């Protein structure tokens, strides 16, 4: 598959956006009293609310990283095609 440089840049942007947004969301989930059995942040066991969101965040970061890496690889391939 051949991607244009614009699409490659878009994929890199999606990867960066993922790493800007999801860690902030992770902090918000961590600081949410619903994440902890005692209702106090970081006190007691994590609830299913915390673990489900942690799984969603991890999956999103993995997907975003993959998309970003594919974008970088497509950008480099487009640059090589233009040079030859």
PDB file of N, CA and C in Angstrom:
ATOM      1  N   UNK A   1       0.830  -1.161   0.000  1.00  0.00           N
ATOM      2  CA  UNK A   1       0.000   0.000   0.000  1.00  0.00           C
ATOM      3  C   UNK A   1       0.888   1.241   0.000  1.00  0.00           C
ATOM      4  N   UNK A   2       0.520   2.204  -0.773  1.00  0.00           N
ATOM      5  CA  UNK A   2       1.264   3.450  -0.859  1.00  0.00           C
ATOM      6  C   UNK A   2       0.399   4.571  -0.292  1.00  0.00           C
ATOM      7  N   UNK A   3       0.937   5.272   0.690  1.00  0.00           N
ATOM      8  CA  UNK A   3       0.231   6.396   1.285  1.00  0.00           C
ATOM      9  C   UNK A   3       0.897   7.693   0.861  1.00  0.00           C
ATOM     10  N   UNK A   4       0.087   8.715   0.687  1.00  0.00           N
ATOM     11  CA  UNK A   4       0.648  10.025   0.379  1.00  0.00           C
ATOM     12  C   UNK A   4       1.295  10.594   1.644  1.00  0.00           C
ATOM     13  N   UNK A   5       2.080  11.631   1.451  1.00  0.00           N
ATOM     14  CA  UNK A   5       2.721  12.269   2.598  1.00  0.00           C
ATOM     15  C   UNK A   5       1.671  12.905   3.514  1.00  0.00           C
ATOM     16  N   UNK A   6       0.577  13.385   2.934  1.00  0.00           N
ATOM     17  CA  UNK A   6      -0.486  13.967   3.759  1.00  0.00           C
ATOM     18  C   UNK A   6      -1.116  12.931   4.674  1.00  0.00           C
ATOM     19  N   UNK A   7      -1.398  11.744   4.139  1.00  0.00           N
ATOM     20  CA  UNK A   7      -1.973  10.685   4.963  1.00  0.00           C
ATOM     21  C   UNK A   7      -0.971  10.221   6.010  1.00  0.00           C
ATOM     22  N   UNK A   8       0.289  10.170   5.637  1.00  0.00           N
ATOM     23  CA  UNK A   8       1.318   9.783   6.597  1.00  0.00           C
ATOM     24  C   UNK A   8       1.374  10.797   7.740  1.00  0.00           C
ATOM     25  N   UNK A   9       1.309  12.071   7.403  1.00  0.00           N
ATOM     26  CA  UNK A   9       1.322  13.118   8.421  1.00  0.00           C
ATOM     27  C   UNK A   9       0.078  13.032   9.297  1.00  0.00           C
ATOM     28  N   UNK A  10      -1.057  12.722   8.702  1.00  0.00           N
ATOM     29  CA  UNK A  10      -2.290  12.549   9.467  1.00  0.00           C
ATOM     30  C   UNK A  10      -2.131  11.413  10.482  1.00  0.00           C
ATOM     31  N   UNK A  11      -1.562  10.293  10.061  1.00  0.00           N
ATOM     32  CA  UNK A  11      -1.368   9.162  10.975  1.00  0.00           C
ATOM     33  C   UNK A  11      -0.415   9.515  12.111  1.00  0.00           C
ATOM     34  N   UNK A  12       0.636  10.241  11.803  1.00  0.00           N
ATOM     35  CA  UNK A  12       1.558  10.697  12.852  1.00  0.00           C
ATOM     36  C   UNK A  12       0.813  11.610  13.818  1.00  0.00           C
ATOM     37  N   UNK A  13      -0.007  12.491  13.286  1.00  0.00           N
ATOM     38  CA  UNK A  13      -0.802  13.380  14.134  1.00  0.00           C
ATOM     39  C   UNK A  13      -1.743  12.625  15.053  1.00  0.00           C
ATOM     40  N   UNK A  14      -2.361  11.575  14.539  1.00  0.00           N
ATOM     41  CA  UNK A  14      -3.252  10.751  15.371  1.00  0.00           C
ATOM     42  C   UNK A  14      -2.449  10.101  16.503  1.00  0.00           C
ATOM     43  N   UNK A  15      -1.268   9.601  16.176  1.00  0.00           N
ATOM     44  CA  UNK A  15      -0.415   9.001  17.210  1.00  0.00           C
ATOM     45  C   UNK A  15      -0.037   9.998  18.291  1.00  0.00           C
ATOM     46  N   UNK A  16       0.318  11.211  17.884  1.00  0.00           N
ATOM     47  CA  UNK A  16       0.676  12.254  18.853  1.00  0.00           C
ATOM     48  C   UNK A  16      -0.544  12.646  19.680  1.00  0.00           C
ATOM     49  N   UNK A  17      -1.672  12.842  19.012  1.00  0.00           N
ATOM     50  CA  UNK A  17      -2.919  13.205  19.703  1.00  0.00           C
ATOM     51  C   UNK A  17      -3.265  12.171  20.778  1.00  0.00           C
ATOM     52  N   UNK A  18      -3.100  10.903  20.453  1.00  0.00           N
ATOM     53  CA  UNK A  18      -3.387   9.835  21.408  1.00  0.00           C
ATOM     54  C   UNK A  18      -2.538   9.995  22.667  1.00  0.00           C
ATOM     55  N   UNK A  19      -1.254  10.297  22.483  1.00  0.00           N
ATOM     56  CA  UNK A  19      -0.355  10.434  23.627  1.00  0.00           C
ATOM     57  C   UNK A  19      -0.548  11.749  24.373  1.00  0.00           C
ATOM     58  N   UNK A  20      -1.222  12.714  23.775  1.00  0.00           N
ATOM     59  CA  UNK A  20      -1.534  13.959  24.479  1.00  0.00           C
ATOM     60  C   UNK A  20      -2.802  13.777  25.321  1.00  0.00           C
ATOM     61  N   UNK A  21      -3.806  13.118  24.766  1.00  0.00           N
ATOM     62  CA  UNK A  21      -5.113  13.030  25.410  1.00  0.00           C
ATOM     63  C   UNK A  21      -5.208  11.935  26.471  1.00  0.00           C
ATOM     64  N   UNK A  22      -4.813  10.708  26.144  1.00  0.00           N
ATOM     65  CA  UNK A  22      -5.078   9.579  27.035  1.00  0.00           C
ATOM     66  C   UNK A  22      -4.335   9.627  28.366  1.00  0.00           C
ATOM     67  N   UNK A  23      -3.097  10.071  28.442  1.00  0.00           N
ATOM     68  CA  UNK A  23      -2.483  10.176  29.784  1.00  0.00           C
ATOM     69  C   UNK A  23      -3.219  11.168  30.697  1.00  0.00           C
ATOM     70  N   UNK A  24      -3.740  12.251  30.124  1.00  0.00           N
ATOM     71  CA  UNK A  24      -4.521  13.199  30.928  1.00  0.00           C
ATOM     72  C   UNK A  24      -5.795  12.532  31.444  1.00  0.00           C
ATOM     73  N   UNK A  25      -6.413  11.719  30.597  1.00  0.00           N
ATOM     74  CA  UNK A  25      -7.610  10.993  31.005  1.00  0.00           C
ATOM     75  C   UNK A  25      -7.268   9.990  32.115  1.00  0.00           C
ATOM     76  N   UNK A  26      -6.100   9.359  32.002  1.00  0.00           N
ATOM     77  CA  UNK A  26      -5.664   8.402  33.026  1.00  0.00           C
ATOM     78  C   UNK A  26      -5.523   9.088  34.386  1.00  0.00           C
ATOM     79  N   UNK A  27      -4.976  10.276  34.404  1.00  0.00           N
ATOM     80  CA  UNK A  27      -4.856  11.029  35.660  1.00  0.00           C
ATOM     81  C   UNK A  27      -6.242  11.331  36.230  1.00  0.00           C
ATOM     82  N   UNK A  28      -7.165  11.707  35.365  1.00  0.00           N
ATOM     83  CA  UNK A  28      -8.527  12.001  35.823  1.00  0.00           C
ATOM     84  C   UNK A  28      -9.191  10.760  36.415  1.00  0.00           C
ATOM     85  N   UNK A  29      -8.997   9.613  35.785  1.00  0.00           N
ATOM     86  CA  UNK A  29      -9.566   8.366  36.304  1.00  0.00           C
ATOM     87  C   UNK A  29      -8.923   8.007  37.640  1.00  0.00           C
ATOM     88  N   UNK A  30      -7.611   8.162  37.733  1.00  0.00           N
ATOM     89  CA  UNK A  30      -6.887   7.864  38.979  1.00  0.00           C
ATOM     90  C   UNK A  30      -7.416   8.723  40.128  1.00  0.00           C
ATOM     91  N   UNK A  31      -7.696   9.979  39.847  1.00  0.00           N
ATOM     92  CA  UNK A  31      -8.144  10.908  40.892  1.00  0.00           C
ATOM     93  C   UNK A  31      -9.643  10.860  41.148  1.00  0.00           C
ATOM     94  N   UNK A  32     -10.347  10.003  40.473  1.00  0.00           N
ATOM     95  CA  UNK A  32     -11.793   9.870  40.660  1.00  0.00           C
ATOM     96  C   UNK A  32     -12.062   8.940  41.850  1.00  0.00           C
ATOM     97  N   UNK A  33     -12.838   9.378  42.816  1.00  0.00           N
ATOM     98  CA  UNK A  33     -13.124   8.521  43.977  1.00  0.00           C
ATOM     99  C   UNK A  33     -13.786   7.193  43.617  1.00  0.00           C
ATOM    100  N   UNK A  34     -14.486   7.145  42.482  1.00  0.00           N
ATOM    101  CA  UNK A  34     -15.120   5.879  42.066  1.00  0.00           C
ATOM    102  C   UNK A  34     -14.096   4.816  41.716  1.00  0.00           C
ATOM    103  N   UNK A  35     -12.842   5.203  41.538  1.00  0.00           N
ATOM    104  CA  UNK A  35     -11.794   4.253  41.178  1.00  0.00           C
ATOM    105  C   UNK A  35     -11.305   3.442  42.370  1.00  0.00           C
ATOM    106  N   UNK A  36     -11.658   3.854  43.571  1.00  0.00           N
ATOM    107  CA  UNK A  36     -11.112   3.243  44.782  1.00  0.00           C
ATOM    108  C   UNK A  36     -12.224   2.733  45.689  1.00  0.00           C
ATOM    109  N   UNK A  37     -12.023   1.553  46.234  1.00  0.00           N
ATOM    110  CA  UNK A  37     -13.035   0.901  47.071  1.00  0.00           C
ATOM    111  C   UNK A  37     -13.397   1.749  48.292  1.00  0.00           C
ATOM    112  N   UNK A  38     -12.422   2.468  48.834  1.00  0.00           N
ATOM    113  CA  UNK A  38     -12.685   3.270  50.029  1.00  0.00           C
ATOM    114  C   UNK A  38     -13.329   4.613  49.698  1.00  0.00           C
ATOM    115  N   UNK A  39     -13.295   4.997  48.418  1.00  0.00           N
ATOM    116  CA  UNK A  39     -13.811   6.306  48.026  1.00  0.00           C
ATOM    117  C   UNK A  39     -12.790   7.418  48.179  1.00  0.00           C
ATOM    118  N   UNK A  40     -11.602   7.059  48.676  1.00  0.00           N
ATOM    119  CA  UNK A  40     -10.507   8.014  48.824  1.00  0.00           C
ATOM    120  C   UNK A  40      -9.439   7.686  47.792  1.00  0.00           C
ATOM    121  N   UNK A  41      -8.944   8.692  47.112  1.00  0.00           N
ATOM    122  CA  UNK A  41      -7.981   8.485  46.027  1.00  0.00           C
ATOM    123  C   UNK A  41      -6.738   7.748  46.526  1.00  0.00           C
ATOM    124  N   UNK A  42      -6.405   6.695  45.803  1.00  0.00           N
ATOM    125  CA  UNK A  42      -5.215   5.865  46.048  1.00  0.00           C
ATOM    126  C   UNK A  42      -5.244   5.149  47.396  1.00  0.00           C
ATOM    127  N   UNK A  43      -6.419   4.994  47.954  1.00  0.00           N
ATOM    128  CA  UNK A  43      -6.549   4.299  49.227  1.00  0.00           C
ATOM    129  C   UNK A  43      -7.420   3.070  49.022  1.00  0.00           C
ATOM    130  N   UNK A  44      -6.885   1.917  49.321  1.00  0.00           N
ATOM    131  CA  UNK A  44      -7.643   0.679  49.167  1.00  0.00           C
ATOM    132  C   UNK A  44      -7.486   0.093  47.774  1.00  0.00           C
ATOM    133  N   UNK A  45      -8.275  -0.902  47.515  1.00  0.00           N
ATOM    134  CA  UNK A  45      -8.200  -1.620  46.240  1.00  0.00           C
ATOM    135  C   UNK A  45      -8.869  -0.814  45.127  1.00  0.00           C
ATOM    136  N   UNK A  46      -8.351  -1.008  43.925  1.00  0.00           N
ATOM    137  CA  UNK A  46      -8.975  -0.390  42.758  1.00  0.00           C
ATOM    138  C   UNK A  46     -10.280  -1.093  42.421  1.00  0.00           C
ATOM    139  N   UNK A  47     -11.251  -0.327  41.953  1.00  0.00           N
ATOM    140  CA  UNK A  47     -12.543  -0.902  41.587  1.00  0.00           C
ATOM    141  C   UNK A  47     -12.540  -1.296  40.109  1.00  0.00           C
ATOM    142  N   UNK A  48     -13.612  -1.931  39.691  1.00  0.00           N
ATOM    143  CA  UNK A  48     -13.730  -2.305  38.277  1.00  0.00           C
ATOM    144  C   UNK A  48     -13.762  -1.055  37.395  1.00  0.00           C
ATOM    145  N   UNK A  49     -14.262   0.061  37.924  1.00  0.00           N
ATOM    146  CA  UNK A  49     -14.240   1.337  37.199  1.00  0.00           C
ATOM    147  C   UNK A  49     -12.806   1.696  36.817  1.00  0.00           C
ATOM    148  N   UNK A  50     -11.885   1.566  37.748  1.00  0.00           N
ATOM    149  CA  UNK A  50     -10.471   1.857  37.489  1.00  0.00           C
ATOM    150  C   UNK A  50      -9.892   0.879  36.478  1.00  0.00           C
ATOM    151  N   UNK A  51     -10.122  -0.402  36.670  1.00  0.00           N
ATOM    152  CA  UNK A  51      -9.483  -1.418  35.822  1.00  0.00           C
ATOM    153  C   UNK A  51     -10.025  -1.412  34.395  1.00  0.00           C
ATOM    154  N   UNK A  52     -11.313  -1.188  34.244  1.00  0.00           N
ATOM    155  CA  UNK A  52     -11.874  -1.116  32.892  1.00  0.00           C
ATOM    156  C   UNK A  52     -11.301   0.089  32.143  1.00  0.00           C
ATOM    157  N   UNK A  53     -11.231   1.214  32.825  1.00  0.00           N
ATOM    158  CA  UNK A  53     -10.663   2.404  32.177  1.00  0.00           C
ATOM    159  C   UNK A  53      -9.164   2.242  31.918  1.00  0.00           C
ATOM    160  N   UNK A  54      -8.468   1.595  32.832  1.00  0.00           N
ATOM    161  CA  UNK A  54      -7.032   1.345  32.609  1.00  0.00           C
ATOM    162  C   UNK A  54      -6.832   0.488  31.359  1.00  0.00           C
ATOM    163  N   UNK A  55      -7.684  -0.511  31.178  1.00  0.00           N
ATOM    164  CA  UNK A  55      -7.588  -1.363  29.993  1.00  0.00           C
ATOM    165  C   UNK A  55      -7.902  -0.560  28.722  1.00  0.00           C
ATOM    166  N   UNK A  56      -8.921   0.264  28.768  1.00  0.00           N
ATOM    167  CA  UNK A  56      -9.258   1.107  27.616  1.00  0.00           C
ATOM    168  C   UNK A  56      -8.117   2.073  27.275  1.00  0.00           C
ATOM    169  N   UNK A  57      -7.533   2.663  28.283  1.00  0.00           N
ATOM    170  CA  UNK A  57      -6.429   3.599  28.076  1.00  0.00           C
ATOM    171  C   UNK A  57      -5.225   2.877  27.484  1.00  0.00           C
ATOM    172  N   UNK A  58      -4.892   1.702  28.031  1.00  0.00           N
ATOM    173  CA  UNK A  58      -3.744   0.935  27.515  1.00  0.00           C
ATOM    174  C   UNK A  58      -3.967   0.527  26.059  1.00  0.00           C
ATOM    175  N   UNK A  59      -5.171   0.066  25.749  1.00  0.00           N
ATOM    176  CA  UNK A  59      -5.470  -0.332  24.367  1.00  0.00           C
ATOM    177  C   UNK A  59      -5.395   0.864  23.430  1.00  0.00           C
ATOM    178  N   UNK A  60      -5.915   2.004  23.851  1.00  0.00           N
ATOM    179  CA  UNK A  60      -5.883   3.200  23.016  1.00  0.00           C
ATOM    180  C   UNK A  60      -4.456   3.680  22.781  1.00  0.00           C
ATOM    181  N   UNK A  61      -3.627   3.629  23.812  1.00  0.00           N
ATOM    182  CA  UNK A  61      -2.226   4.024  23.640  1.00  0.00           C
ATOM    183  C   UNK A  61      -1.486   3.069  22.713  1.00  0.00           C
ATOM    184  N   UNK A  62      -1.780   1.790  22.815  1.00  0.00           N
ATOM    185  CA  UNK A  62      -1.159   0.814  21.923  1.00  0.00           C
ATOM    186  C   UNK A  62      -1.579   1.047  20.474  1.00  0.00           C
ATOM    187  N   UNK A  63      -2.857   1.254  20.263  1.00  0.00           N
ATOM    188  CA  UNK A  63      -3.353   1.507  18.904  1.00  0.00           C
ATOM    189  C   UNK A  63      -2.788   2.824  18.374  1.00  0.00           C
ATOM    190  N   UNK A  64      -2.795   3.861  19.189  1.00  0.00           N
ATOM    191  CA  UNK A  64      -2.258   5.149  18.771  1.00  0.00           C
ATOM    192  C   UNK A  64      -0.777   5.087  18.435  1.00  0.00           C
ATOM    193  N   UNK A  65      -0.031   4.332  19.226  1.00  0.00           N
ATOM    194  CA  UNK A  65       1.395   4.159  18.953  1.00  0.00           C
ATOM    195  C   UNK A  65       1.600   3.435  17.630  1.00  0.00           C
ATOM    196  N   UNK A  66       0.822   2.400  17.402  1.00  0.00           N
ATOM    197  CA  UNK A  66       0.925   1.646  16.152  1.00  0.00           C
ATOM    198  C   UNK A  66       0.604   2.530  14.950  1.00  0.00           C
ATOM    199  N   UNK A  67      -0.450   3.304  15.060  1.00  0.00           N
ATOM    200  CA  UNK A  67      -0.829   4.206  13.973  1.00  0.00           C
ATOM    201  C   UNK A  67       0.269   5.241  13.735  1.00  0.00           C
ATOM    202  N   UNK A  68       0.826   5.796  14.809  1.00  0.00           N
ATOM    203  CA  UNK A  68       1.899   6.774  14.679  1.00  0.00           C
ATOM    204  C   UNK A  68       3.143   6.190  14.017  1.00  0.00           C
ATOM    205  N   UNK A  69       3.510   4.979  14.414  1.00  0.00           N
ATOM    206  CA  UNK A  69       4.674   4.317  13.812  1.00  0.00           C
ATOM    207  C   UNK A  69       4.426   4.052  12.328  1.00  0.00           C
ATOM    208  N   UNK A  70       3.225   3.605  11.992  1.00  0.00           N
ATOM    209  CA  UNK A  70       2.901   3.397  10.581  1.00  0.00           C
ATOM    210  C   UNK A  70       2.975   4.710   9.802  1.00  0.00           C
ATOM    211  N   UNK A  71       2.548   5.801  10.426  1.00  0.00           N
ATOM    212  CA  UNK A  71       2.637   7.105   9.787  1.00  0.00           C
ATOM    213  C   UNK A  71       4.078   7.521   9.535  1.00  0.00           C
ATOM    214  N   UNK A  72       4.947   7.309  10.508  1.00  0.00           N
ATOM    215  CA  UNK A  72       6.368   7.634  10.334  1.00  0.00           C
ATOM    216  C   UNK A  72       6.966   6.784   9.224  1.00  0.00           C
ATOM    217  N   UNK A  73       6.662   5.507   9.225  1.00  0.00           N
ATOM    218  CA  UNK A  73       7.189   4.625   8.175  1.00  0.00           C
ATOM    219  C   UNK A  73       6.678   5.033   6.798  1.00  0.00           C
ATOM    220  N   UNK A  74       5.402   5.425   6.712  1.00  0.00           N
ATOM    221  CA  UNK A  74       4.845   5.871   5.430  1.00  0.00           C
ATOM    222  C   UNK A  74       5.497   7.172   4.989  1.00  0.00           C
ATOM    223  N   UNK A  75       5.749   8.074   5.934  1.00  0.00           N
ATOM    224  CA  UNK A  75       6.403   9.347   5.610  1.00  0.00           C
ATOM    225  C   UNK A  75       7.804   9.098   5.053  1.00  0.00           C
ATOM    226  N   UNK A  76       8.553   8.221   5.714  1.00  0.00           N
ATOM    227  CA  UNK A  76       9.911   7.916   5.248  1.00  0.00           C
ATOM    228  C   UNK A  76       9.897   7.230   3.884  1.00  0.00           C
ATOM    229  N   UNK A  77       8.939   6.343   3.669  1.00  0.00           N
ATOM    230  CA  UNK A  77       8.836   5.660   2.376  1.00  0.00           C
ATOM    231  C   UNK A  77       8.486   6.653   1.276  1.00  0.00           C
ATOM    232  N   UNK A  78       7.601   7.596   1.558  1.00  0.00           N
ATOM    233  CA  UNK A  78       7.225   8.618   0.570  1.00  0.00           C
ATOM    234  C   UNK A  78       8.429   9.498   0.249  1.00  0.00           C
ATOM    235  N   UNK A  79       9.220   9.793   1.253  1.00  0.00           N
ATOM    236  CA  UNK A  79      10.418  10.609   1.034  1.00  0.00           C
ATOM    237  C   UNK A  79      11.428   9.872   0.163  1.00  0.00           C
ATOM    238  N   UNK A  80      11.572   8.562   0.411  1.00  0.00           N
ATOM    239  CA  UNK A  80      12.487   7.759  -0.422  1.00  0.00           C
ATOM    240  C   UNK A  80      11.995   7.678  -1.866  1.00  0.00           C
ATOM    241  N   UNK A  81      10.665   7.545  -2.048  1.00  0.00           N
ATOM    242  CA  UNK A  81      10.108   7.500  -3.401  1.00  0.00           C
ATOM    243  C   UNK A  81      10.361   8.811  -4.142  1.00  0.00           C
ATOM    244  N   UNK A  82      10.240   9.907  -3.438  1.00  0.00           N
ATOM    245  CA  UNK A  82      10.445  11.227  -4.060  1.00  0.00           C
ATOM    246  C   UNK A  82      11.909  11.434  -4.421  1.00  0.00           C
ATOM    247  N   UNK A  83      12.819  10.892  -3.631  1.00  0.00           N
ATOM    248  CA  UNK A  83      14.252  11.085  -3.879  1.00  0.00           C
ATOM    249  C   UNK A  83      14.739  10.289  -5.079  1.00  0.00           C
ATOM    250  N   UNK A  84      14.047   9.190  -5.377  1.00  0.00           N
ATOM    251  CA  UNK A  84      14.542   8.349  -6.488  1.00  0.00           C
ATOM    252  C   UNK A  84      13.889   8.660  -7.800  1.00  0.00           C
TER     253      UNK A  84
END
